[in-house]
PDB file of C-alpha atoms and ligand atoms in Angstrom:
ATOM      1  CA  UNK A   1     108.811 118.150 102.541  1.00 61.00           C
ATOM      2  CA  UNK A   2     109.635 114.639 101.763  1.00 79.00           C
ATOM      3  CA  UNK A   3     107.758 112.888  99.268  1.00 91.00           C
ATOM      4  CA  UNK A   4     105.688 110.320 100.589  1.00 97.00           C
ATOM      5  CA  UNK A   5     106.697 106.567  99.543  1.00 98.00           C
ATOM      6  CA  UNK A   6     104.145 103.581  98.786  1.00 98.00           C
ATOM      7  CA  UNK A   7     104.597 100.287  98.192  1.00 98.00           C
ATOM      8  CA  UNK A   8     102.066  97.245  96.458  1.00 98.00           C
ATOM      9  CA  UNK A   9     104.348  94.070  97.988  1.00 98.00           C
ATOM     10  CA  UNK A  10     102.292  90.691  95.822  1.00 98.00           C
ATOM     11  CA  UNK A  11     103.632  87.752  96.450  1.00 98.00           C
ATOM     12  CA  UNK A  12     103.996  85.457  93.039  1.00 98.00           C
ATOM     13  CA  UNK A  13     102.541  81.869  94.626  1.00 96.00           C
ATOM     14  CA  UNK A  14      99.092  82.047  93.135  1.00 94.00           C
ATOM     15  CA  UNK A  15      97.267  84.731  90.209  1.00 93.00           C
ATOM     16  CA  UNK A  16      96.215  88.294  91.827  1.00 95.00           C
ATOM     17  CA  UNK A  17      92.544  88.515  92.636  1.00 94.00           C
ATOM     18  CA  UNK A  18      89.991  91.666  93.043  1.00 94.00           C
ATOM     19  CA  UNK A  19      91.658  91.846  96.375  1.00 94.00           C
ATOM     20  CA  UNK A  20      94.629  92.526  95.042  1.00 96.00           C
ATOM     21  CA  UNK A  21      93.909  95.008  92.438  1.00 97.00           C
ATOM     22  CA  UNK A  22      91.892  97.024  95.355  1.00 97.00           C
ATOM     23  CA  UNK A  23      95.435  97.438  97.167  1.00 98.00           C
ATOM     24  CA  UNK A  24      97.357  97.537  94.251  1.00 98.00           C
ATOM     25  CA  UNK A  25      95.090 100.985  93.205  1.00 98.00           C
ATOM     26  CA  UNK A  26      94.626 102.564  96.003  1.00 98.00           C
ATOM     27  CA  UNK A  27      98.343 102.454  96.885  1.00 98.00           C
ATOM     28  CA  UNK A  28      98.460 104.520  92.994  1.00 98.00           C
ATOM     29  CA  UNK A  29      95.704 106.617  94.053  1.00 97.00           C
ATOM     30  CA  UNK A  30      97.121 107.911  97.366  1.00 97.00           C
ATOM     31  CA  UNK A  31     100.613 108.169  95.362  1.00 97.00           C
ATOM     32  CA  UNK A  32      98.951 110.002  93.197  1.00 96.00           C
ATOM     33  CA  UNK A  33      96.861 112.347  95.602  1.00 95.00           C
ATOM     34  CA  UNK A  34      99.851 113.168  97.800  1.00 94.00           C
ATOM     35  CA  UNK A  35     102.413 113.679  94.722  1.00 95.00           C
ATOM     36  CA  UNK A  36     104.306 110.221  96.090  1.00 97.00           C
ATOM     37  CA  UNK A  37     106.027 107.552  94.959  1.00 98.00           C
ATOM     38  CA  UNK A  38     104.909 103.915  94.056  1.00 98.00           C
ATOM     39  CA  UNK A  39     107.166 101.202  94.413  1.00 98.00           C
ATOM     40  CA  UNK A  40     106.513  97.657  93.266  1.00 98.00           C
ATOM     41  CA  UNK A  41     108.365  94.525  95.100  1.00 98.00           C
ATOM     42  CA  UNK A  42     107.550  91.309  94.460  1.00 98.00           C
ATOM     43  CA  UNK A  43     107.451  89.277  97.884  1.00 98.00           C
ATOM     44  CA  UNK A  44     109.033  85.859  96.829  1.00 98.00           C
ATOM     45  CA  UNK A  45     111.117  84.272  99.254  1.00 98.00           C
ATOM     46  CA  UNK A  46     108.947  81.400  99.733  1.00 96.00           C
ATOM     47  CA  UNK A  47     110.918  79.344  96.623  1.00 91.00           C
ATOM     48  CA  UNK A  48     108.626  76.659  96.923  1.00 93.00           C
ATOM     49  CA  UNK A  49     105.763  78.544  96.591  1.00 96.00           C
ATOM     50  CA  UNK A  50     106.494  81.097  94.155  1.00 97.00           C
ATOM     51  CA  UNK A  51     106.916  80.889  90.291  1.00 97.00           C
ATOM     52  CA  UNK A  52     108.237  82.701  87.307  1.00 97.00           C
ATOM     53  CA  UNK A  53     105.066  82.051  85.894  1.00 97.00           C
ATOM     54  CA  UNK A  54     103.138  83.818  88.523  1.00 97.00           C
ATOM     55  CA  UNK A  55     105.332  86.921  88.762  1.00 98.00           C
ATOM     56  CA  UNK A  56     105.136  87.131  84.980  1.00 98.00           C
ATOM     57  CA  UNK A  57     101.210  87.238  85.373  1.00 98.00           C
ATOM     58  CA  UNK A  58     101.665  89.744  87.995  1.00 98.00           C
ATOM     59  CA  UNK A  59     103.074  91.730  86.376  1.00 98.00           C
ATOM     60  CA  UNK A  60     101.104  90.984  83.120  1.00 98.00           C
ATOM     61  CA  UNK A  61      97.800  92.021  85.609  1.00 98.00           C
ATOM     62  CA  UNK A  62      99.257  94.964  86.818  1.00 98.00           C
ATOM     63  CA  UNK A  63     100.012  96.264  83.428  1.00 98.00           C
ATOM     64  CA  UNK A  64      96.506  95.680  81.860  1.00 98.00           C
ATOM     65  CA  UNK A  65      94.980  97.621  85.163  1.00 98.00           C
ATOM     66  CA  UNK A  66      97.067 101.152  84.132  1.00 97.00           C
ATOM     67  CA  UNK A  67      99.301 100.774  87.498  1.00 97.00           C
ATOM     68  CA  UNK A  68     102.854 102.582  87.068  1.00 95.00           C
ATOM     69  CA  UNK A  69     105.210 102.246  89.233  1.00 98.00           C
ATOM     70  CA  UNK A  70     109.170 102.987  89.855  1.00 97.00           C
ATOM     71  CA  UNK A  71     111.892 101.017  88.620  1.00 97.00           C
ATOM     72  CA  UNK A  72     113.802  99.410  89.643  1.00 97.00           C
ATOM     73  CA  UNK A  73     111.042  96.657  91.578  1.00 98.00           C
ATOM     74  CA  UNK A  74     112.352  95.225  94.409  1.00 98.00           C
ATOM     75  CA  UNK A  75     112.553  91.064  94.304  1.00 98.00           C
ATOM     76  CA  UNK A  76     112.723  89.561  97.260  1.00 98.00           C
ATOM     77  CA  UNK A  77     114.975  86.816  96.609  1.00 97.00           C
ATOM     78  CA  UNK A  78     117.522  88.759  94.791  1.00 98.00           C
ATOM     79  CA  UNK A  79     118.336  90.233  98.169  1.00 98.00           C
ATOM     80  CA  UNK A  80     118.886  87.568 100.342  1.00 98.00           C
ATOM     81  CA  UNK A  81     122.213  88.606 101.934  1.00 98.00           C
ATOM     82  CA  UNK A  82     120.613  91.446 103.254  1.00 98.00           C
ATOM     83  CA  UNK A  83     118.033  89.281 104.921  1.00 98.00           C
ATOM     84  CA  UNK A  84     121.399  87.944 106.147  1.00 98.00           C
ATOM     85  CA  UNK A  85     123.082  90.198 107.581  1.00 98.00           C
ATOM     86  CA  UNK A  86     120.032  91.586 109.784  1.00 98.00           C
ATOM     87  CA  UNK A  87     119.914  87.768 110.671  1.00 98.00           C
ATOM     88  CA  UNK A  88     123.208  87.540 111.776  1.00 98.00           C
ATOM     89  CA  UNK A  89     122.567  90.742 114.154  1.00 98.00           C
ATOM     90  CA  UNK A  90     120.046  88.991 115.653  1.00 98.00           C
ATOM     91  CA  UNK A  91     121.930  86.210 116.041  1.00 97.00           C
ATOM     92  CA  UNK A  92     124.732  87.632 117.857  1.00 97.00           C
ATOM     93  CA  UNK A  93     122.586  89.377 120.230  1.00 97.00           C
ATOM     94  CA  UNK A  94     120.581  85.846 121.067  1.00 96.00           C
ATOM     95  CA  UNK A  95     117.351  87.531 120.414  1.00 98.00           C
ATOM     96  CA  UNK A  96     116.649  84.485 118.119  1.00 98.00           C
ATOM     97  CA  UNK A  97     117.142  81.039 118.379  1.00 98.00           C
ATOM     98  CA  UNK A  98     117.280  77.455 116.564  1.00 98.00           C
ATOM     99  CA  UNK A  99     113.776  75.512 116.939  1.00 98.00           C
ATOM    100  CA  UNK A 100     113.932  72.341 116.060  1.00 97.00           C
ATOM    101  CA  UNK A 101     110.189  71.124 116.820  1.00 96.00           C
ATOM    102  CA  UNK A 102     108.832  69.378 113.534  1.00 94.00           C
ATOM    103  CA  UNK A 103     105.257  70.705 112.715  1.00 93.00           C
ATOM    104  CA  UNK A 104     104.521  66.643 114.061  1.00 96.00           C
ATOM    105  CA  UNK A 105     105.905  67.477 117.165  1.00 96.00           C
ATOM    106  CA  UNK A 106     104.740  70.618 117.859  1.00 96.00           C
ATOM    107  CA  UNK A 107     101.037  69.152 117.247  1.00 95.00           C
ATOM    108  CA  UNK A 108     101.575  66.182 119.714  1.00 96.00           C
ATOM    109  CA  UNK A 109     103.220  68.514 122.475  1.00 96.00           C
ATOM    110  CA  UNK A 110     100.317  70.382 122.476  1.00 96.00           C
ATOM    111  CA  UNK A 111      98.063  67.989 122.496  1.00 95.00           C
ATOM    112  CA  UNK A 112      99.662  66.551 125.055  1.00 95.00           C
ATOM    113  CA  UNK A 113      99.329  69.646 127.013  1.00 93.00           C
ATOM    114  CA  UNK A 114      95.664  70.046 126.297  1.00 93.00           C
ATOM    115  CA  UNK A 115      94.983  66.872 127.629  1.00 94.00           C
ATOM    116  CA  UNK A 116      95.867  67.539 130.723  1.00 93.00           C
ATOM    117  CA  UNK A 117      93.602  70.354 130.802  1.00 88.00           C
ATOM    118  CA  UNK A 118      95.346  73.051 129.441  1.00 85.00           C
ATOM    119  CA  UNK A 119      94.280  75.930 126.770  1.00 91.00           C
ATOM    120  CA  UNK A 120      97.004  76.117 124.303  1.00 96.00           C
ATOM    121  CA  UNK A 121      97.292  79.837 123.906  1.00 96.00           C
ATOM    122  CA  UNK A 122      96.489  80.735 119.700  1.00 97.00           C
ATOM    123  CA  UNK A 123      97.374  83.676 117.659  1.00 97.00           C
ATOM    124  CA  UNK A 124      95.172  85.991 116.003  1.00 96.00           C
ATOM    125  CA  UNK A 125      95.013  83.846 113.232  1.00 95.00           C
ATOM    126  CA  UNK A 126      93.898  81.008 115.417  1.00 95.00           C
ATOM    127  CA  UNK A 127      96.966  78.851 115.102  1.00 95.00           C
ATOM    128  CA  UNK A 128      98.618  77.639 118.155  1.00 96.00           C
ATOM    129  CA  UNK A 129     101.846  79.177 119.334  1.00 97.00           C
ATOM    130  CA  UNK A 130     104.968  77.612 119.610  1.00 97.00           C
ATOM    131  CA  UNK A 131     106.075  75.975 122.334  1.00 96.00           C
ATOM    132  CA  UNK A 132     109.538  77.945 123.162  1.00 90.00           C
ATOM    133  CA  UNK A 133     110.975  74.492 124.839  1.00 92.00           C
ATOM    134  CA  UNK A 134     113.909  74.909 122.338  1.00 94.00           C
ATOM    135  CA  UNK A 135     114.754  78.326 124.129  1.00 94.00           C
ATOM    136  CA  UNK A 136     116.107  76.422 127.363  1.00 92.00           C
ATOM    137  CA  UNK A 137     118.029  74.228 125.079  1.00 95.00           C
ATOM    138  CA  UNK A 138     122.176  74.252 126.194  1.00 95.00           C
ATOM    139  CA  UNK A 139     124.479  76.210 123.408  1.00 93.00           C
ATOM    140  CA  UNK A 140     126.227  72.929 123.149  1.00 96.00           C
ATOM    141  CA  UNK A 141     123.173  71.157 122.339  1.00 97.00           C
ATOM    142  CA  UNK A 142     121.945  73.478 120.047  1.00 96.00           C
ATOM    143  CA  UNK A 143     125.426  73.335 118.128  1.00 95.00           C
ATOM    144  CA  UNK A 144     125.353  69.935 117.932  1.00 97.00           C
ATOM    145  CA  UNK A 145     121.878  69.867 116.221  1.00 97.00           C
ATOM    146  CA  UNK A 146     123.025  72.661 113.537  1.00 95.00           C
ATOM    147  CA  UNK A 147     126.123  70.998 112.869  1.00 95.00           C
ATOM    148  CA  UNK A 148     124.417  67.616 112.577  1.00 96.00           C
ATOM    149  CA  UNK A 149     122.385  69.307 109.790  1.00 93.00           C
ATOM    150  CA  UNK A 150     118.619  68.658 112.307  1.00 94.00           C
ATOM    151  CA  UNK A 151     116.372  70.819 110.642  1.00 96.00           C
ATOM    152  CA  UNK A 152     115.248  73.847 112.227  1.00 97.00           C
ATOM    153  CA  UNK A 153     113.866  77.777 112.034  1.00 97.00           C
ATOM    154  CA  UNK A 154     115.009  80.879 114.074  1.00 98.00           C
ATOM    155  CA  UNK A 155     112.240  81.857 115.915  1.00 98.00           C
ATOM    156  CA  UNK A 156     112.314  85.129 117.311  1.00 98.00           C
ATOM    157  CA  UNK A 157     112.524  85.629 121.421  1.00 98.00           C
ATOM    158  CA  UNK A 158     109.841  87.644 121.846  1.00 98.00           C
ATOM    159  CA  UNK A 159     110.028  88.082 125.334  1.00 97.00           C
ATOM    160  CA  UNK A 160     113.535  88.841 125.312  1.00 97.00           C
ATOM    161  CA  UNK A 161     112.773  91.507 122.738  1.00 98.00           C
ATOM    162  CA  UNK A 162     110.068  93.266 124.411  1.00 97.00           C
ATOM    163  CA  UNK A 163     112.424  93.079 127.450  1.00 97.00           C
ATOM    164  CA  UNK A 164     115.304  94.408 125.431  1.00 97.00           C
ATOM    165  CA  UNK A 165     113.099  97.635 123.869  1.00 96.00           C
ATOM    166  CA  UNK A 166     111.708  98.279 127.567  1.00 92.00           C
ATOM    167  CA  UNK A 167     108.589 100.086 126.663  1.00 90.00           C
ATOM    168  CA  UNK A 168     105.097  99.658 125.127  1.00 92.00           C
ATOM    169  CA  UNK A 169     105.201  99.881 121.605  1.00 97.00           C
ATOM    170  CA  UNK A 170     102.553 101.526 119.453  1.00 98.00           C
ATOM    171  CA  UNK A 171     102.202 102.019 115.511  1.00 98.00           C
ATOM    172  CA  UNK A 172     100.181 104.857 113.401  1.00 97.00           C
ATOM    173  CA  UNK A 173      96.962 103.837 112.041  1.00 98.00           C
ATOM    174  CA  UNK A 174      95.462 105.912 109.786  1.00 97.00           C
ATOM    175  CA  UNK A 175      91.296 105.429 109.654  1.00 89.00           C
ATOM    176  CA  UNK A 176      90.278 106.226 106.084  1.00 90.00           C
ATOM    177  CA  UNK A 177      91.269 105.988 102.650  1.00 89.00           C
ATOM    178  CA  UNK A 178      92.618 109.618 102.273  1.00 89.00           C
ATOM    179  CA  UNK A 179      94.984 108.784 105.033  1.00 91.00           C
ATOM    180  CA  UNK A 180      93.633 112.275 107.129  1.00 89.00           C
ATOM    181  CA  UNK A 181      92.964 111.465 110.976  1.00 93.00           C
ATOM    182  CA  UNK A 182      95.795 108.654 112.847  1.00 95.00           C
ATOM    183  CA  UNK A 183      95.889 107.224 115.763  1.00 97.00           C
ATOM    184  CA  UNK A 184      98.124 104.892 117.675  1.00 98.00           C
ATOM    185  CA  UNK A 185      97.901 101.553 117.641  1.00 98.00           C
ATOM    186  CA  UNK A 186      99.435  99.455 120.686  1.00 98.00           C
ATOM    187  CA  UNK A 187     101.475  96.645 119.276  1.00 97.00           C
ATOM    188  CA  UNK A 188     100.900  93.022 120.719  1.00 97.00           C
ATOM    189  CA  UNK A 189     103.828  91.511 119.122  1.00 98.00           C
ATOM    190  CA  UNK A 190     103.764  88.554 122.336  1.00 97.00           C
ATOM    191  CA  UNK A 191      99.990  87.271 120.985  1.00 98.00           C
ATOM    192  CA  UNK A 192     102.048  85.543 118.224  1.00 98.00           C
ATOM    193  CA  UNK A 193     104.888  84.055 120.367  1.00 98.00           C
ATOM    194  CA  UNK A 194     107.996  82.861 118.921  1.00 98.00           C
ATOM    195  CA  UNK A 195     106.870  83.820 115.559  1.00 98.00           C
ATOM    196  CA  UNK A 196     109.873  82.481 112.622  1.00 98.00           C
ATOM    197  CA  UNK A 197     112.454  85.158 111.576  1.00 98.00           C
ATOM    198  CA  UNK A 198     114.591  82.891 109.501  1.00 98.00           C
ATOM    199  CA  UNK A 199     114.105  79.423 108.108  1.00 96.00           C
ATOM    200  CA  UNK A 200     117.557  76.898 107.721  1.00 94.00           C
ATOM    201  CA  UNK A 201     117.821  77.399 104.234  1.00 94.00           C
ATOM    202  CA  UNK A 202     116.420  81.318 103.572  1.00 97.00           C
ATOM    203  CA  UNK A 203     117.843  83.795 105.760  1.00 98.00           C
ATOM    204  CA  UNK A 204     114.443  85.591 106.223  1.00 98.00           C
ATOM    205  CA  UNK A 205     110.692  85.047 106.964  1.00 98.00           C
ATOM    206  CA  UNK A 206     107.954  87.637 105.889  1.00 98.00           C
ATOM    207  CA  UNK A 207     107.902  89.270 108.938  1.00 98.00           C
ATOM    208  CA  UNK A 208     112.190  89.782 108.548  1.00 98.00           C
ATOM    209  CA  UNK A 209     111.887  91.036 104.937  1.00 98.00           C
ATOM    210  CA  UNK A 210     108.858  92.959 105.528  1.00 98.00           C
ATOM    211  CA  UNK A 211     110.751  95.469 107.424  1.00 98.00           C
ATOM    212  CA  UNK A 212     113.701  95.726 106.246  1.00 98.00           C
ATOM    213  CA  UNK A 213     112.474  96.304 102.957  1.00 98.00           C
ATOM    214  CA  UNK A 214     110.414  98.511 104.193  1.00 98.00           C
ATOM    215  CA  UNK A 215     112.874 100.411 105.573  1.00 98.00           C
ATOM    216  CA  UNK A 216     115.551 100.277 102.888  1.00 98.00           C
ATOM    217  CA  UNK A 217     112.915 101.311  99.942  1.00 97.00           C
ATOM    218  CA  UNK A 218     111.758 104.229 102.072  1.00 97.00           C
ATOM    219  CA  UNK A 219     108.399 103.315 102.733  1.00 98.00           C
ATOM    220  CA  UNK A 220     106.696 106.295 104.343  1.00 98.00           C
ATOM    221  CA  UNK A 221     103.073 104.466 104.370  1.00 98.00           C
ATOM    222  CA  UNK A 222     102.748 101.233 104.352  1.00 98.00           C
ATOM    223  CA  UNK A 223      99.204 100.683 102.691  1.00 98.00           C
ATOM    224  CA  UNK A 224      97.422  96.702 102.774  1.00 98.00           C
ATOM    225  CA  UNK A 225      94.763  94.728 103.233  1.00 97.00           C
ATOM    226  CA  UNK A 226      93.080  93.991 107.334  1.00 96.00           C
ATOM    227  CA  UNK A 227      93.976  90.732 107.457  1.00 95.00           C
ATOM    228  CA  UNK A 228      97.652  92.163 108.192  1.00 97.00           C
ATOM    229  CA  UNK A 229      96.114  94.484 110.900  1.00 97.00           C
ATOM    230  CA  UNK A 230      97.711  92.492 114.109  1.00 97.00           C
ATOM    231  CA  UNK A 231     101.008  90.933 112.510  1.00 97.00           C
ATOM    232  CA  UNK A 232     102.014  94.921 112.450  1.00 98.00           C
ATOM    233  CA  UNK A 233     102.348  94.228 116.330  1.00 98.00           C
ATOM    234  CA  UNK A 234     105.436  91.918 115.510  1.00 98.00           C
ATOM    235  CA  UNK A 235     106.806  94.206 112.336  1.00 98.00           C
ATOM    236  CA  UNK A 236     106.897  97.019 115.046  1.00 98.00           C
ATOM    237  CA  UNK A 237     109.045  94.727 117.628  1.00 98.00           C
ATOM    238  CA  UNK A 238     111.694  93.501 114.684  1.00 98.00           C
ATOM    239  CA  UNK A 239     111.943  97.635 114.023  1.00 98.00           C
ATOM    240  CA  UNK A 240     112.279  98.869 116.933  1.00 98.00           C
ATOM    241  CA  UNK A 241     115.098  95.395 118.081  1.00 98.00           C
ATOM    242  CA  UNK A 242     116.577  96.430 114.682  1.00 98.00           C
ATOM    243  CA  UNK A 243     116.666 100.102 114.907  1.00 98.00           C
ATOM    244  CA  UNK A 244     114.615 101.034 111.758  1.00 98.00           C
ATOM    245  CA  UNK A 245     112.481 103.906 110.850  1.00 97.00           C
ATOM    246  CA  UNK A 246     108.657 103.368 111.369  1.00 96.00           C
ATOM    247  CA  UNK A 247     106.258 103.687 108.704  1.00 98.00           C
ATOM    248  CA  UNK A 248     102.802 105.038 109.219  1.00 98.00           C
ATOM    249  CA  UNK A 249      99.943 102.000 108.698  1.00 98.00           C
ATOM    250  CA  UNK A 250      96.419 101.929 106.445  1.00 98.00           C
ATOM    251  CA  UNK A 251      94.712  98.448 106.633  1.00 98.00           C
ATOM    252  CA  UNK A 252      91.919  98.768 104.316  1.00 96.00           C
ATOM    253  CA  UNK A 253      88.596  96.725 104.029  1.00 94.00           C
ATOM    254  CA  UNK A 254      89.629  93.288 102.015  1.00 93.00           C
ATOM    255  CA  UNK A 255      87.513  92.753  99.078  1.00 90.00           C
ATOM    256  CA  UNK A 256      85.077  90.013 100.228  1.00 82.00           C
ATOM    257  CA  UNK A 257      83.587  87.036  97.160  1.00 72.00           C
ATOM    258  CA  UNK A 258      79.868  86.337  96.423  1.00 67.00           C
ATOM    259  CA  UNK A 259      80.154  84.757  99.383  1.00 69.00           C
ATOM    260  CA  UNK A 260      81.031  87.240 101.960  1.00 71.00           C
ATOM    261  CA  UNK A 261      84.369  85.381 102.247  1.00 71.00           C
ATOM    262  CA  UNK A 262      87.686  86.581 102.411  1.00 71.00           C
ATOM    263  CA  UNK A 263      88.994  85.871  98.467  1.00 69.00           C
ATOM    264  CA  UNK A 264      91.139  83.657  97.614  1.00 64.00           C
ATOM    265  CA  UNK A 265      94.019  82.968  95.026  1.00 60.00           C
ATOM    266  CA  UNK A 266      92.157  79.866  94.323  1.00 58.00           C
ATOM    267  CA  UNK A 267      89.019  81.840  93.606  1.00 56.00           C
ATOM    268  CA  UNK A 268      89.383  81.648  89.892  1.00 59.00           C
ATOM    269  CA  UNK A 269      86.019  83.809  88.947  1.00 67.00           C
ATOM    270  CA  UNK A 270      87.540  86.829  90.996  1.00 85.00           C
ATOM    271  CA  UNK A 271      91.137  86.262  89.619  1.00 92.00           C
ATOM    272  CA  UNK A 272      92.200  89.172  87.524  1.00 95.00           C
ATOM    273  CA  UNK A 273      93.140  86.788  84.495  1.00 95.00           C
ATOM    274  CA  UNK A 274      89.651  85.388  84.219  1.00 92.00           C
ATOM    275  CA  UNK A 275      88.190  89.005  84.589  1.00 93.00           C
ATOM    276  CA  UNK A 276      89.822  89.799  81.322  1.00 95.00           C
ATOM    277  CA  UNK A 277      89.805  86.926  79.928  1.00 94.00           C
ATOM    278  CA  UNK A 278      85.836  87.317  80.401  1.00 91.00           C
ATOM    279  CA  UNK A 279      86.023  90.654  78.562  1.00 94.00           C
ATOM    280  CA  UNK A 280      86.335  92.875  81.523  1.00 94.00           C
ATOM    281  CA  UNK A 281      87.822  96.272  81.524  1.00 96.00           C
ATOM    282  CA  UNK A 282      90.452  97.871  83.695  1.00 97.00           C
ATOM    283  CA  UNK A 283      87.458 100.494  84.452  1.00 96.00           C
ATOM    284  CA  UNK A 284      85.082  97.248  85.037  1.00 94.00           C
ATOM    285  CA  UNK A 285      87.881  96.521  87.977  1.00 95.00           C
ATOM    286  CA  UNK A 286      88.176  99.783  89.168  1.00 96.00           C
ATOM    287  CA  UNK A 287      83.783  99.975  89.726  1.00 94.00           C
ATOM    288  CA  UNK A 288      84.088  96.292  91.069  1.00 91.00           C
ATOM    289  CA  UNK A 289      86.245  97.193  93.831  1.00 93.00           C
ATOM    290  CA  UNK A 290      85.105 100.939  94.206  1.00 92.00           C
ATOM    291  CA  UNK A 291      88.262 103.307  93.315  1.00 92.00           C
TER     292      UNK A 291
HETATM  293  N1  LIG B 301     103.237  89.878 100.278  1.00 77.99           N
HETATM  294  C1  LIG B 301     102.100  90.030 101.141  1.00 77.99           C
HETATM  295  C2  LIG B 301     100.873  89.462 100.457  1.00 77.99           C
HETATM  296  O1  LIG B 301     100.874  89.271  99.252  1.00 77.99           O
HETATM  297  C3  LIG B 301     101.817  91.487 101.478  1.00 77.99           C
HETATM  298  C4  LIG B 301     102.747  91.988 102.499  1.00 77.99           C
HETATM  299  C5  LIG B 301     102.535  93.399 102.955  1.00 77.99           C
HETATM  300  O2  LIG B 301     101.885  94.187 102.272  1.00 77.99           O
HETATM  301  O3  LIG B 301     103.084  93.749 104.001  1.00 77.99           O
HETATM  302  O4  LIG B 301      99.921  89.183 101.147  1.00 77.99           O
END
């Protein structure tokens, strides 16, 4: 049998919170249980976003809480020209394209639209989807842009991808924490739109380096928090466009605050740091979050 493959996947743009130590040991645990692997890659292709100083407290976090893990760990932006060449694929079979709309523009057109009585269609998470007017854009206009250096972001065609795999797509959802009974999950990768694969700068998006990472570390089961239950719908379409393997899914309960609210990486009393810093134990963590 193979040995089953887990990942924890932080990303280093703010301190990890009881929410993230949850995932972080329950990913161990099942490795554990099943006789798997752990792998650890840190998710920082957002260089704006992500520090040296939050990876090293990451890292520092993870340590303190007793999580092992294979080397080597995966880091995102070390990696970038395979983000690349998947892009250029892509690409060259026109199942991306430039957008140029400026987050401006994109708010006025739909405004615009609403006023005359429309519904702007939103995505799961409630933000409006793009307007694909860039998509009926001439090649010769859209080379002119590029080569005048307009900004822009390949947005994925999603109707031209669902139309290139042909079928209805599905993913494996496992329903409890000791990953027994599955079922299948249909994938609504079109309830996000033109979702962005690439920006102009960074060959890759989340979504992008999601899966192939997934796919080139071996993932078996892929092992997160809810609030990534519907974007699976759009990791499932850039598989199957791409040809990679498909990982079975567990989106476990997030950790909620005091408040019943989703936690935050602002939340600094639920930040592991403060926990420790507060005299808290590894096994204090572990009882906090129930593992
Ligand atoms: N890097 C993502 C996060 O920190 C997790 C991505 C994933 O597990 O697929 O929210």
């Amino acid at each position: 049998m193979t040995l089953l493959t887990f990942r924890f996947a932080p990303s280093p743009n703010g301190e990890l919170h009881l929410g993230h130590a949850y995932s972080a040991l329950l990913n161990q645990k099942l490795a554990s249980a099943t006789g798997g692997r752990l792998l650890l890659r840190i998710e920082d292709i957002d260089t704006t976003r992500c520090t040296p100083e939050f990876e090293a407290g990451i890292f520092r976090d993870l340590e303190w809480l007793g999580l092992g893990w294979e080397q080597p760990v995966r880091r995102q932006s070390e990696h970038f020209s395979d983000y690349r060449a998947v892009l250029d694929r892509l690409i060259s079979e026109e199942l991306v394209y430039p957008a140029f709309m400026s987050r401006g523009e994109i708010r006025a057109f739909i405004t615009a639209s609403e006023k005359r009585g429309r519904n702007w269609p939103r995505d799961p998470d409630g933000v409006p989807l793009y307007p694909a007017v860039d998509k009926a854009l001439p090649m010769k206009e859209r080379q002119r842009r590029m080569a005048e250096s307009a900004p822009f972001a390949w947005r994925l065609d999603v109707d031209a991808a669902m139309a290139r795999v042909g079928t209805d797509l599905s993913w494996l959802e496992f329903s409890d924490e000791r990953l027994s009974a599955k079922r299948a999950v249909k994938a609504r990768p079109q309830d996000w739109g033109d979702v962005i694969v690439a920006r102009r700068e960074i060959p890759t998006s989340y979504h992008l380096a999601v899966v192939v990472d997934d796919a080139l570390q071996g993932i078996s089961h892929v092992v997160r928090g809810q609030d990534l239950y519907s974007a699976t719908g759009v990791q499932r379409l850039l598989q199957e466009i791409l040809g990679l393997p498909q990982p079975g899914y567990f989106h476990h309960r997030l950790v909620l605050g005091p408040d019943g609210r989703k936690l935050s990486k602002s939340f600094a009393d639920t930040g592991l740091a403060a926990l420790r810093e507060a005299g808290a134990s590894p096994e204090d963590v572990r009882r906090l979050v129930g593992i």
